[in-house]
XYZ file of C-alpha atoms in Angstrom:
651
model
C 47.471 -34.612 -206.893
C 44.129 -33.131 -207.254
C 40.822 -34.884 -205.691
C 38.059 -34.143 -207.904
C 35.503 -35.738 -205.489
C 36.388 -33.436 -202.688
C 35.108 -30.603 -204.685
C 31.804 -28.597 -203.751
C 29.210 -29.185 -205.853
C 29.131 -26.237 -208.799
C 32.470 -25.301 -207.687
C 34.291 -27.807 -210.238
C 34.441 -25.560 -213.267
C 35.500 -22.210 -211.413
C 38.238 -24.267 -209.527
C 39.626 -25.623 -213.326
C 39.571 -21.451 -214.139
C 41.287 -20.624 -211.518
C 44.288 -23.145 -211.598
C 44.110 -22.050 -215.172
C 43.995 -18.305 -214.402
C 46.919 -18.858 -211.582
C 48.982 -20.589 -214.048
C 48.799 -24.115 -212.240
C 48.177 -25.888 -215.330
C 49.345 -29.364 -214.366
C 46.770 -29.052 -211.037
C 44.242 -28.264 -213.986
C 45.637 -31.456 -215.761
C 44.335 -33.224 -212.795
C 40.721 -32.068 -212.484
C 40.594 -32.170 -216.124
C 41.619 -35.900 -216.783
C 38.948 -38.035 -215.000
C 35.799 -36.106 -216.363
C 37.581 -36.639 -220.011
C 37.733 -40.412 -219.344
C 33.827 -40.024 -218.160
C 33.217 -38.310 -221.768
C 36.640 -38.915 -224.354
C 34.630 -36.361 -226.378
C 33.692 -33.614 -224.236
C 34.835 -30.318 -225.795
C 35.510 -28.761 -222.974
C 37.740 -31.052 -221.457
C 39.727 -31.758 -224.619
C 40.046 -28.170 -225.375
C 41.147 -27.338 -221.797
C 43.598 -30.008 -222.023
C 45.145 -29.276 -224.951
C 45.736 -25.871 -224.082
C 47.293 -26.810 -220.351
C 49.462 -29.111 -222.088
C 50.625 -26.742 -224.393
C 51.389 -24.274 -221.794
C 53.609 -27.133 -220.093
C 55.236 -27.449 -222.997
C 53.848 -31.229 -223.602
C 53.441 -30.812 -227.245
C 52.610 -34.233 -227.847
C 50.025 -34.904 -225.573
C 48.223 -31.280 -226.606
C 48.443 -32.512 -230.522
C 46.898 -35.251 -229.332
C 44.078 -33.364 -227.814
C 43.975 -31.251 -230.819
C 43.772 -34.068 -233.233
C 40.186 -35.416 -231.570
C 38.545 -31.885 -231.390
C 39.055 -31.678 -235.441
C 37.555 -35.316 -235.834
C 34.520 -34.403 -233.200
C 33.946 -30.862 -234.551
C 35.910 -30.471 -238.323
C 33.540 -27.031 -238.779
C 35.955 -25.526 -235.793
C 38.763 -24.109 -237.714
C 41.035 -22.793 -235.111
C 41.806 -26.459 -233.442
C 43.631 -27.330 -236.851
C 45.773 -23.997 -236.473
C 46.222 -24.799 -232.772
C 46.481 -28.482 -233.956
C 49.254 -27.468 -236.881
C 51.565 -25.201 -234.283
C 51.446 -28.620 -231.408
C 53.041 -30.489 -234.277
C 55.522 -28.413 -235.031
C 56.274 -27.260 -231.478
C 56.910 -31.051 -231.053
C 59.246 -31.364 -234.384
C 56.588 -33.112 -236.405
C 57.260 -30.689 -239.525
C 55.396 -32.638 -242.461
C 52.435 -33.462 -240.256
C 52.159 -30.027 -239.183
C 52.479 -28.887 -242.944
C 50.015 -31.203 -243.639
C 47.638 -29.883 -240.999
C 48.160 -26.368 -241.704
C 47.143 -26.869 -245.119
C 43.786 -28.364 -244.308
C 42.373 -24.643 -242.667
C 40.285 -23.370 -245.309
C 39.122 -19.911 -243.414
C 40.369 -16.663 -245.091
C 40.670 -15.274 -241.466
C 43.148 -17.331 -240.180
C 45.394 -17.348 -244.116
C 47.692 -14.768 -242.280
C 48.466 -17.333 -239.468
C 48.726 -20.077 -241.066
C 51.399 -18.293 -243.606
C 53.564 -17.362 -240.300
C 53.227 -21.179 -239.130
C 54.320 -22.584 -242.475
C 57.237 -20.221 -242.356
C 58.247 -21.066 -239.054
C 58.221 -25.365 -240.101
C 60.022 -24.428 -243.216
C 62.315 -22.171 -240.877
C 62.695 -25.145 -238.353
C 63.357 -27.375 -241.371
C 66.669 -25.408 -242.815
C 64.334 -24.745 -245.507
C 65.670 -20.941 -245.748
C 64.277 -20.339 -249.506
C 61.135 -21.606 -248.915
C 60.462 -19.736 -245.271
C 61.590 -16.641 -246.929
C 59.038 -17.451 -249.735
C 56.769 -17.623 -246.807
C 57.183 -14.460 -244.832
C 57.466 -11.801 -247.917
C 53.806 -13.081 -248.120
C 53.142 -11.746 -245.360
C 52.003 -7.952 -245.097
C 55.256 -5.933 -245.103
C 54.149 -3.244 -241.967
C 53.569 -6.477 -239.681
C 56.457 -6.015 -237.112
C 56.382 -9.991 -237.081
C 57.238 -9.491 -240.621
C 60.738 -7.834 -239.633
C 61.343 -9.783 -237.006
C 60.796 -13.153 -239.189
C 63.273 -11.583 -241.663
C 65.598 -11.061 -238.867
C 65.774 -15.059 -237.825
C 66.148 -15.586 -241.448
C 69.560 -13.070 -242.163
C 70.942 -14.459 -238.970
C 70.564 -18.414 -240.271
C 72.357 -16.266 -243.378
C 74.947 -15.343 -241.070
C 74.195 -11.435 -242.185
C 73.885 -10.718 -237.936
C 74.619 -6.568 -238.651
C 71.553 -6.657 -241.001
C 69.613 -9.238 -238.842
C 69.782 -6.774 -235.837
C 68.800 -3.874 -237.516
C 65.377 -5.983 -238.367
C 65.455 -6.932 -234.550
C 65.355 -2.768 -233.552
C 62.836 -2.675 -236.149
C 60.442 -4.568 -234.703
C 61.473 -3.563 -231.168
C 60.359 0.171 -232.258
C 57.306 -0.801 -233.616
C 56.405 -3.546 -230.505
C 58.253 -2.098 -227.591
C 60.195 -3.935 -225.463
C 59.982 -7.562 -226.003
C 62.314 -10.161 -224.249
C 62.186 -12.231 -227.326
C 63.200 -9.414 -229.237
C 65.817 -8.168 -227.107
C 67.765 -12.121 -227.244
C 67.729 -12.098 -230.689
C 69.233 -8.359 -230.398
C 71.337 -9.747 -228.027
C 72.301 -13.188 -230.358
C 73.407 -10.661 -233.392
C 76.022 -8.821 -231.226
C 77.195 -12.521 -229.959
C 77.746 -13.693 -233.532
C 79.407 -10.288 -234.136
C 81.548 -10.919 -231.054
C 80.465 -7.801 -229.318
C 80.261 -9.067 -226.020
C 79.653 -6.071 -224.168
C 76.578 -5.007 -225.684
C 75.310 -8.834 -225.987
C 75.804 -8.921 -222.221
C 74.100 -5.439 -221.941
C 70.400 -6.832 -223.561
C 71.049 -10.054 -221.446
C 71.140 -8.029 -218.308
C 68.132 -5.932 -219.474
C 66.108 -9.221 -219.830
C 67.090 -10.788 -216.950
C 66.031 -7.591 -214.827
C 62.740 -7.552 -216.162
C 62.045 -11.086 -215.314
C 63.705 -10.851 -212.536
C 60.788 -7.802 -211.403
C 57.609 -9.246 -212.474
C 58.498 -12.565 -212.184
C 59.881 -13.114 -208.641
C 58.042 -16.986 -208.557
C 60.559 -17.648 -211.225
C 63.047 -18.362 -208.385
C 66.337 -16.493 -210.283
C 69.959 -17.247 -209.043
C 68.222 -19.143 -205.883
C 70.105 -22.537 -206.730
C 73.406 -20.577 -207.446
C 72.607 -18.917 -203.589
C 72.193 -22.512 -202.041
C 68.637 -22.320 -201.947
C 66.449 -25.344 -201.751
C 63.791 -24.265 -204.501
C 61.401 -26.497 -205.778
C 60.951 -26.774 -209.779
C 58.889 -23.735 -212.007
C 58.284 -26.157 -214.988
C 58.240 -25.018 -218.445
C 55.029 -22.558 -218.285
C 54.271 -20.470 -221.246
C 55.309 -17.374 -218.366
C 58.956 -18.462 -218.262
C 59.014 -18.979 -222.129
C 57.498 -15.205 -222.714
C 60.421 -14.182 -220.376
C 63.120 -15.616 -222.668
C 65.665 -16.251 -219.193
C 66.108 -19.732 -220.096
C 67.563 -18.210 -223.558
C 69.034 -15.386 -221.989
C 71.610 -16.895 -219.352
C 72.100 -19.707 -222.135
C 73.868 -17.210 -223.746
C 75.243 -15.509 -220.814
C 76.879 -18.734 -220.145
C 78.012 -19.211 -223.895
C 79.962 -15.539 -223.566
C 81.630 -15.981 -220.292
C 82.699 -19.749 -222.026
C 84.216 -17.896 -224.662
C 85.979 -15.394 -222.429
C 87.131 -18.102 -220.633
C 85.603 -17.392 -217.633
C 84.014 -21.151 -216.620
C 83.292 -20.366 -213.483
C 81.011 -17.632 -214.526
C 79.479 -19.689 -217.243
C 78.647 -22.717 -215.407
C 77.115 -19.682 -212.389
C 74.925 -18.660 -215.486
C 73.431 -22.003 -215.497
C 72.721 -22.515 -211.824
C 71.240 -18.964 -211.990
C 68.322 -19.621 -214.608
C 64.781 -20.434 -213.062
C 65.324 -24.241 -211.277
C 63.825 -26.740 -213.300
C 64.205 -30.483 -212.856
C 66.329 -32.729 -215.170
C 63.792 -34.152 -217.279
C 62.106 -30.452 -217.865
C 65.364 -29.223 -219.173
C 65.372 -27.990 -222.796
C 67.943 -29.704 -225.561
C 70.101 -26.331 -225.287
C 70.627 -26.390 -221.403
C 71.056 -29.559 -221.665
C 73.930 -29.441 -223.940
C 75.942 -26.360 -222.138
C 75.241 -28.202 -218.573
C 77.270 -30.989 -220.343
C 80.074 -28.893 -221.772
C 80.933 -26.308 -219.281
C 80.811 -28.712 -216.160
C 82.948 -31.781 -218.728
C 86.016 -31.130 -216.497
C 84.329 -31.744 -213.496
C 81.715 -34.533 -214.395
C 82.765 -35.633 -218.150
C 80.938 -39.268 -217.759
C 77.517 -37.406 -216.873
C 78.576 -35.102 -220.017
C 79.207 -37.672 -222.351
C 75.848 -39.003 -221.092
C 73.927 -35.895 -222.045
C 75.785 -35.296 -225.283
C 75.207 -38.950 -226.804
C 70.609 -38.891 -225.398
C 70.814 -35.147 -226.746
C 71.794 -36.743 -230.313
C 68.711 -39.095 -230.149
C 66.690 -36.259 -230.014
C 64.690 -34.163 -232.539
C 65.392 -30.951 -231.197
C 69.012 -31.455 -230.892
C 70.784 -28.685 -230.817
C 73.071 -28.623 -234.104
C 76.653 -28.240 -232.238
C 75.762 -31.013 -230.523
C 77.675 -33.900 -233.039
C 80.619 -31.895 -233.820
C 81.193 -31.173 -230.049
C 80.767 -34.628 -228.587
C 83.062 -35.918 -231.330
C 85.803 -33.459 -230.542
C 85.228 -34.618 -226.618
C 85.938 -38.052 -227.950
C 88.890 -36.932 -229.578
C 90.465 -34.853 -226.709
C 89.879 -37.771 -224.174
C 91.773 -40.206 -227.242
C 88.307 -42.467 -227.670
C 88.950 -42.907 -231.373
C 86.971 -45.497 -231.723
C 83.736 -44.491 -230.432
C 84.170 -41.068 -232.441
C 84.544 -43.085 -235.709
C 81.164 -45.380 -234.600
C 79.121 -41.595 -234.373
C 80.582 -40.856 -237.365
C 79.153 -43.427 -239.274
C 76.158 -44.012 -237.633
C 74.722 -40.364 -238.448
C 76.057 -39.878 -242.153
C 73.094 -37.407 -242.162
C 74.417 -35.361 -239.368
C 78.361 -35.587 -240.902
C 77.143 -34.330 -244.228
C 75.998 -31.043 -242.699
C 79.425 -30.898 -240.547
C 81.781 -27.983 -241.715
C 84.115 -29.500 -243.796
C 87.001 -27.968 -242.005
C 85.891 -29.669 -238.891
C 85.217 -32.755 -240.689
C 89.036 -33.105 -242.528
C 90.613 -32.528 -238.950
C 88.595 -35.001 -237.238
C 88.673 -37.620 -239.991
C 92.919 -36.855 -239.788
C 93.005 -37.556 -235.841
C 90.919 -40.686 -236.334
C 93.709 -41.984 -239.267
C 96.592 -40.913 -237.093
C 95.909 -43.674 -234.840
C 96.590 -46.609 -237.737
C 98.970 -44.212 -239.580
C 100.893 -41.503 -238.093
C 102.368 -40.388 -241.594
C 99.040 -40.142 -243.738
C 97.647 -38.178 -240.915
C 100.724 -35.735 -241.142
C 100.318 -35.497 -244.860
C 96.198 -34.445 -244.475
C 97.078 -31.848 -241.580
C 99.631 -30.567 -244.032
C 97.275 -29.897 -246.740
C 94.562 -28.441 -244.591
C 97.378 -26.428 -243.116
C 98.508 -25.422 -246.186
C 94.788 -23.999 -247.052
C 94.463 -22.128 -243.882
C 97.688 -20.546 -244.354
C 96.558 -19.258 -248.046
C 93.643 -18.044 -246.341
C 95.431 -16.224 -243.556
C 97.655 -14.564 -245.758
C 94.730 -13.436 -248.376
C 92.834 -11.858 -244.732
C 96.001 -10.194 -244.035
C 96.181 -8.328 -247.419
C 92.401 -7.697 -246.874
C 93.455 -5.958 -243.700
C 96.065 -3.859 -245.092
C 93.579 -2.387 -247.785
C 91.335 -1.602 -245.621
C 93.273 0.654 -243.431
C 95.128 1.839 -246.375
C 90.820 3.210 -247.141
C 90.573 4.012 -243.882
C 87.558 2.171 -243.507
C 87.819 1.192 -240.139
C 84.467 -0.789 -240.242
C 85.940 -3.167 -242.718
C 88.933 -3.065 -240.351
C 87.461 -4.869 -237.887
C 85.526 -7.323 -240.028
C 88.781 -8.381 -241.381
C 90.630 -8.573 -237.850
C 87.875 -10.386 -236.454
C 87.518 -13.156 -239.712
C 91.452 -13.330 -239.295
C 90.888 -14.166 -235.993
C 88.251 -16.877 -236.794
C 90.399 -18.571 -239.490
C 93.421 -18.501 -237.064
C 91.589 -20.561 -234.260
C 90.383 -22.994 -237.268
C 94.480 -22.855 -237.811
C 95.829 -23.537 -234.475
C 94.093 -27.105 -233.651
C 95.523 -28.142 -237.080
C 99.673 -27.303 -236.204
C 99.443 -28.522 -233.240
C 97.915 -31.885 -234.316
C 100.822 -31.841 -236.607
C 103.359 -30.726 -234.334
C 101.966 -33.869 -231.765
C 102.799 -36.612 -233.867
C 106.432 -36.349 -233.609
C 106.091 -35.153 -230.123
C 104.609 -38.534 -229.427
C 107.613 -39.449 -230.875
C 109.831 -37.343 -229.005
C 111.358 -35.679 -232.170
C 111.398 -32.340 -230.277
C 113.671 -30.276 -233.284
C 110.982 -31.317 -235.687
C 108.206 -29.797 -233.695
C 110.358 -26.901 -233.019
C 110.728 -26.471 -237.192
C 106.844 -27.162 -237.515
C 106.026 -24.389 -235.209
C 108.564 -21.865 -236.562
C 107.150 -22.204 -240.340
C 103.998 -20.851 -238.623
C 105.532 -17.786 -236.920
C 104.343 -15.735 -239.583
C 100.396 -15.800 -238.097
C 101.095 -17.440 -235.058
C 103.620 -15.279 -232.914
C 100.783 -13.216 -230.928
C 98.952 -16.519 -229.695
C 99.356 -17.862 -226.567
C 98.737 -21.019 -226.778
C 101.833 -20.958 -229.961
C 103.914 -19.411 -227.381
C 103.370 -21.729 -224.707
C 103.725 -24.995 -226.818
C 107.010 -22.897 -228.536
C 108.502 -23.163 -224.945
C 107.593 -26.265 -224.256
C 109.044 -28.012 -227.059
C 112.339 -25.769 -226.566
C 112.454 -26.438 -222.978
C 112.181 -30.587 -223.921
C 115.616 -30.401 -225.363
C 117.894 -29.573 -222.648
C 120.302 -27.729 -224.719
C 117.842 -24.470 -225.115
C 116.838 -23.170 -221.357
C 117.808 -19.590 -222.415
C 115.579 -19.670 -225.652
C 112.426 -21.332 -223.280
C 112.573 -18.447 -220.819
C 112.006 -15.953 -223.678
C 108.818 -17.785 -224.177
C 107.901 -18.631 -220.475
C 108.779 -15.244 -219.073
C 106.250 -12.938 -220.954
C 103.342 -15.284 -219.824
C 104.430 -15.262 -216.398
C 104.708 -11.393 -216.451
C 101.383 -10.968 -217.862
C 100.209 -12.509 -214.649
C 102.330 -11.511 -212.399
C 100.027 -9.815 -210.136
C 97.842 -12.749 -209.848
C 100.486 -15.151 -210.364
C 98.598 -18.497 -209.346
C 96.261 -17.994 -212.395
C 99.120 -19.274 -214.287
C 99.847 -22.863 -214.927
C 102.369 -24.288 -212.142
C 104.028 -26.359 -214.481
C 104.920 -23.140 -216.732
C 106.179 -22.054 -213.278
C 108.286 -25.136 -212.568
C 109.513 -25.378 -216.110
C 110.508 -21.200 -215.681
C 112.316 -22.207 -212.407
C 114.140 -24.985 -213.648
C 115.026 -22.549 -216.818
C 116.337 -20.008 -214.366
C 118.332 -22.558 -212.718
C 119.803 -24.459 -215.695
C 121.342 -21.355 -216.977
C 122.948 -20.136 -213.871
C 119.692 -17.266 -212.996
C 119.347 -19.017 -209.534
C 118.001 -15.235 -207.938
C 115.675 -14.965 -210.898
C 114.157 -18.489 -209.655
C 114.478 -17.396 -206.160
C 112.635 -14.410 -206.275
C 109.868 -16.060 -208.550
C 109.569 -18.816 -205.949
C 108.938 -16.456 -203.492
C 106.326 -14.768 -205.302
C 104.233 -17.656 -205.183
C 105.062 -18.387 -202.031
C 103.470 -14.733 -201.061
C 100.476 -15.160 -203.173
C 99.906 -18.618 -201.519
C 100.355 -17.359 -197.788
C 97.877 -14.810 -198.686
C 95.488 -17.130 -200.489
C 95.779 -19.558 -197.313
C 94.353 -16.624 -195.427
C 91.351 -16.005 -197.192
C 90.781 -19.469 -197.511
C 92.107 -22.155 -195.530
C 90.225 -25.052 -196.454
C 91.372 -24.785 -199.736
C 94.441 -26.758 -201.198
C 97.012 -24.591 -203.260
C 100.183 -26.765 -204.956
C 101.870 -24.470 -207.297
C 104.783 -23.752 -205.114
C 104.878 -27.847 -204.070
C 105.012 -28.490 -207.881
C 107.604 -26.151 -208.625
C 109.738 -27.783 -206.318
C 108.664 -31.163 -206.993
C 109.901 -30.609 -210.756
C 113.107 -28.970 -209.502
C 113.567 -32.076 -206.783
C 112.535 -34.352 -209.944
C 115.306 -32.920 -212.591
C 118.055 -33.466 -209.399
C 117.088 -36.992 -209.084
C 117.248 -36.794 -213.318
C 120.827 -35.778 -213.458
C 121.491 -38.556 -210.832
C 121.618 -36.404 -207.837
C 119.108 -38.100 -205.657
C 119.760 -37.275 -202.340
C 119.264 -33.537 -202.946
C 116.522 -34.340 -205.154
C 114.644 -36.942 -202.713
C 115.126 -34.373 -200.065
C 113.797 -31.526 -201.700
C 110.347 -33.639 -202.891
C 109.976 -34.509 -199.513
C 110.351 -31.025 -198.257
C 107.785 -29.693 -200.593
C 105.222 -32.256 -199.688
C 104.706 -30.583 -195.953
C 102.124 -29.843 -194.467
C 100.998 -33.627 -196.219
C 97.286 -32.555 -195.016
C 97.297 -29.811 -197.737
C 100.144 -30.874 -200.285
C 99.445 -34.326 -200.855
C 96.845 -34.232 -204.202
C 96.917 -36.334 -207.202
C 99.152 -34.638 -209.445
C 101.827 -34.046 -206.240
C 101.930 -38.123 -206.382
C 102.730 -37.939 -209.392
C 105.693 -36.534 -209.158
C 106.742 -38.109 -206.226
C 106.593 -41.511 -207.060
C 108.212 -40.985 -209.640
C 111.404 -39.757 -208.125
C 110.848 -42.849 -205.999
C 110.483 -44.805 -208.405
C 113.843 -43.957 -210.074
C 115.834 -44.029 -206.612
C 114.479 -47.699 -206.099
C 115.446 -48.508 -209.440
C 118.736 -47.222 -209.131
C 119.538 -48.499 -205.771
C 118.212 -51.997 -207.558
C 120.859 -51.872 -210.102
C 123.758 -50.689 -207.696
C 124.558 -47.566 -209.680
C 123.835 -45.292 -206.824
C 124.800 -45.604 -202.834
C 122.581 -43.124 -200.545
C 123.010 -42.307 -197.213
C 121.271 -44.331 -194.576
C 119.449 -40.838 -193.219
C 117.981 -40.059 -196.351
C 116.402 -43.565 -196.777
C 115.087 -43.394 -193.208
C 114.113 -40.003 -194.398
C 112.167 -41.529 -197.832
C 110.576 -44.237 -195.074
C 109.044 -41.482 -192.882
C 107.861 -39.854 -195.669
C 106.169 -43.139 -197.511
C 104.557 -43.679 -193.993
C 103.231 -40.209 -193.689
C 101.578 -40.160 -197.137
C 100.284 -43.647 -196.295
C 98.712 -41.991 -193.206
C 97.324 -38.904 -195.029
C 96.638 -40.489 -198.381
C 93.413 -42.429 -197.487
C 91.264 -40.362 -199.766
C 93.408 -39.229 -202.480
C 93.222 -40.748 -205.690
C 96.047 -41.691 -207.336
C 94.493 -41.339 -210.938
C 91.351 -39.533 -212.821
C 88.920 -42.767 -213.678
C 88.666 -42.459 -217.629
C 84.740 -41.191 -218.650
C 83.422 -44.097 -220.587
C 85.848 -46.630 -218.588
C 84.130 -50.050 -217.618
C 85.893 -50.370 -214.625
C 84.138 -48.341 -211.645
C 85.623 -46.674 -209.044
C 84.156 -49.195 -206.550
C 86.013 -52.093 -208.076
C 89.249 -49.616 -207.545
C 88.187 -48.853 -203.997
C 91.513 -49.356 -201.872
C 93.823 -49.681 -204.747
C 93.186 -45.991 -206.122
C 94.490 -44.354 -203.235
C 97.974 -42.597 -202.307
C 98.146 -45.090 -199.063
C 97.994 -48.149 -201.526
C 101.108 -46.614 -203.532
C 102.652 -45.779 -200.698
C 102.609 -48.749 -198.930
C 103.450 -50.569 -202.219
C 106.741 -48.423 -202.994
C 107.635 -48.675 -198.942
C 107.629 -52.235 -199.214
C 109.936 -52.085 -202.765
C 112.386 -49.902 -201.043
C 112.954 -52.183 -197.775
C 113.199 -55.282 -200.391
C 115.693 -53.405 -202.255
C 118.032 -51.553 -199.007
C 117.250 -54.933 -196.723
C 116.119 -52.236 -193.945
């Protein structure tokens, strides 16, 4: 905090330019604040304000400032204009239409045309901003650019970039310019050169901004917070590793996405804008989905809300099965479900139904299924005409809306296809998914699902490894990027049909890659192998072999300091669980070793299992983790199911 009294005498305004000059505008703020309480209508000190709030992006408090200087001096046209772009800058659009239209100067008409524009722009008003900007003079490069923002909220992105370069030619390099460049080829899915204007604006502000502290936070750096100056807005980095992190979500790479994030200039929590906001809450959901949730529902509250916002916090809802809540949100923004895409609307308002009744919710997927099929198959025939032409432009617009419609398609079967596996009616999921084989036999998530469903029925190991084996290959090279329950389930394939070297060599694979993982980090916990043969020990103790099975859980769980996780439990128990039961009903006898083998075991996950949870505390639940404390642990189970199995053997 600034001390105005410990100023030199005369020195006061020059230290107010200089904080000003240096960019310090909320030191300004400081000095500013007590002589406008002295004199609430100094010019000076209201103008100054207004402007250092506006460069810290406090619209409100510079409209504010704005709004006095037009009541003290109304002859002063430019504080309306400046008073007219705080309002909108703050989402006050009819005020600031209002305002804008009280500036009577000729000088400032072409201005105040550009402002309306941009309220009728922020507004969805897309008619009347375009009304708006072909007023303005045509050789204006803001004029191109204007038109740009407009054909991309058209979705026309190839046309919207060529007004981009436009403007770039006649401006030169702009970071502004070069995100919305870089937001076309996005939209277009051209990744590569999206990435390559990202990379160009992130070098520039990376050279004549140093003080904007970039990547420092991803580095481990202690860096304290740059604020939301007009300097870091004018480099467009907060836009431009949004959208880095946006691309690397949609290639799947999370970990680079969320590094995007951490690599943007530091700014504290409550400085973050709505759009940071909302990808800090997506692409770290996994890791922290209460805090998500959190950010998703205030973000909704808010004017500047980013317009994915709804549709993605419902689906959230929906994947972590709070129905409920995602039919409240529904109904308490009917203005926000109105503007939903109706394809996204049907399928959520079908998963919401499912949970009262199963068989109207079949009968809705099936019609929107039915629609996205006929779509799919009139894209196909647009594909086939187009290379007939041999215009490959059109080509690739087709492939790529084919692809589009097909992800629209794939949440919609497999909604379908979950309802009777819920029900475990694994031949009718099998006959769902095989009607869609037509657009679906390319995608892997249809493949994986295929052999899951095929593998579920016992009888069809051979046909599951047809499935299983192509996605394994694909990775073979970095073979713990693949799911170790695909592994497990491939294993168990392999062994069910008599392929026991295929599962051999396979298990000794990722035994390799896990040796050689250990080495180049050993603090790190790896359980693909211990799952494989925790699934293999599990279907033993299935087919009512439990010695070998018990014995071969318990043999996958060593060293317990590195295999005993959550999801090993899991499995473990459960095999426990089914020898105890078993043993309870006298249907089984087992060897006194191999229960003094299951005690030693129990006692040894007791001992490691202090601080392993035994289950994933639900987002929203009520219950905290502190009220669990103790009883969420492995050494709680443990000590439970040790105590069941001495009750039950009278050891």
């Amino acid at each position: 905090m600034v001390v105005v009294g410990r100023m030199q005498e005369g020195q006061y305004t020059q230290t107010i330019y200089n904080y000003i000059k240096q960019g310090q505008y909320v030191e300004a703020i400081d000095c500013l604040l007590p002589e406008y309480e002295n004199n609430n209508t100094s010019r000076a000190a209201l103008s100054l304000l207004g402007y250092c709030y506006y460069q810290i992006g406090d619209f409100v408090s510079a409209a504010d400032c704005y709004g006095q200087l037009i009541q003290i001096f109304p002859e002063h046209e430019q504080y309306k204009i400046y008073y007219a772009q705080s309002l909108q800058k703050s989402c006050q659009y009819e005020a600031a239409m209002k305002a804008s239209f009280t500036v009577d100067n000729p000088t400032y008409k072409e201005k105040v045309v550009k402002l309306q524009a941009a309220i009728k722009y922020d507004e969805d008003d897309l008619p009347g901003a375009k009304s708006m900007v072909e007023q303005c003079a045509s050789d204006d490069p803001d004029t191109e650019n204007n038109l740009g923002c407009l054909l991309v909220k058209e979705k026309r992105y190839a046309e919207a970039c060529k007004k981009f370069n436009a403007a770039m030619n006649v401006k030169g390099y702009q970071p502004h310019l070069s995100y919305n460049i870089a937001l076309c080829h996005y939209y277009m899915k051209q990744y590569a050169l999206a990435l390559k204007n990202i990379a160009d604006i992130i070098e520039k502000g990376i050279r004549e901004h140093p003080e904007l502290s970039v990547g420092m936070q991803t580095e481990g750096i202690d860096v304290r917070s740059v604020g939301n100056s007009m300097t870091l807005h004018e480099t467009a980095l907060v836009e431009a590793f949004n959208l880095k992190a946006a691309i690397e979500y949609q290639l799947k790479n999370f970990e680079g996405a969320q590094e995007a994030l951490t690599d943007m200039p530091p700014r504290s929590e409550e400085e973050l804008d709505c759009v940071t906001l909302h990808n800090q809450a997506l692409m770290n959901m996994d890791s922290s989905p209460t805090t998500g949730f959190e950010k998703l529902q205030f973000l909704l509250q808010q004017n500047e809300c980013p317009p994915e916002t709804f549709g993605n916090l419902l689906l959230l809802y929906v994947k972590h099965q709070y129905f409920d809540q995602a039919a409240d949100v529904m109904a308490e923004n009917t203005h926000l479900t109105f503007k939903m895409d109706p394809y996204l609307y049907e399928y959520l308002d079908a998963i919401i139904v499912q949970q009262s009744s199963p068989e109207e919710a079949f009968r809705r997927f099936d019609d929107i299924a039915n629609r996205h099929t006929d779509n799919l198959r009139k894209i196909t025939k647009q594909v086939q005409e187009c290379r007939q032409n041999n215009d490959e432009d059109a080509v690739k617009k087709a492939v790529n809306e084919y692809d589009e419609a097909l992800e629209k398609y794939i949440p919609v079967l497999m909604a379908q296809a979950k309802i009777y596996w819920d029900k475990t009616n694994y031949n009718m999921v099998e006959k769902i998914f095989r009607k869609s084989v037509e657009f679906c036999n390319e995608h892997d998530s249809w493949k994986l699902n295929v052999a899951h469903v095929l593998f579920m029925q016992e009888n069809k190991y051979k046909e599951a490894i047809g499935f299983y084996e192509p996605i394994v290959k694909k990775h073979y090279d970095n073979i713990l990027s693949v799911s170790a329950i695909v592994l497990a389930n491939l294993c168990v394939s392999y062994i069910m049909t008599s392929q026991n070297e295929e599962a051999e060599d396979l298990m000794r694979k990722i035994e390799k890659e896990e040796e050689q993982m250990g080495y180049e980090d050993p603090e790190r916990k790896i359980y693909h192998l211990c799952i494989v043969n925790l699934v293999i020990g599990t279907l033993y103790c299935a087919k009512g072999n439990f010695e070998f099975g018990i014995t071969r859980v318990i043999k996958s769980m060593e060293p317990y300091s590195k295999k005993l996780g959550m999801d090993t439990w899991h499995y473990a128990k459960r095999c426990f669980l089914g020898l105890i039961e078993n043993l309870a009903k006298h249907m089984i006898m087992v060897r006194d070793v191999v229960l003094q083998d299951c005690i030693q075991f129990l006692e040894h996950a007791e001992l490691y299992g202090k601080n392993v949870a035994c289950r994933i505390q639900p987002p929203l639940s009520s219950t905290t983790m502190h009220e669990l404390q103790g009883k969420n642990t492995v050494t709680y189970e443990a000590r439970l199911i040790k105590g069941l199995l001495l009750l039950v053997c009278d050891l």
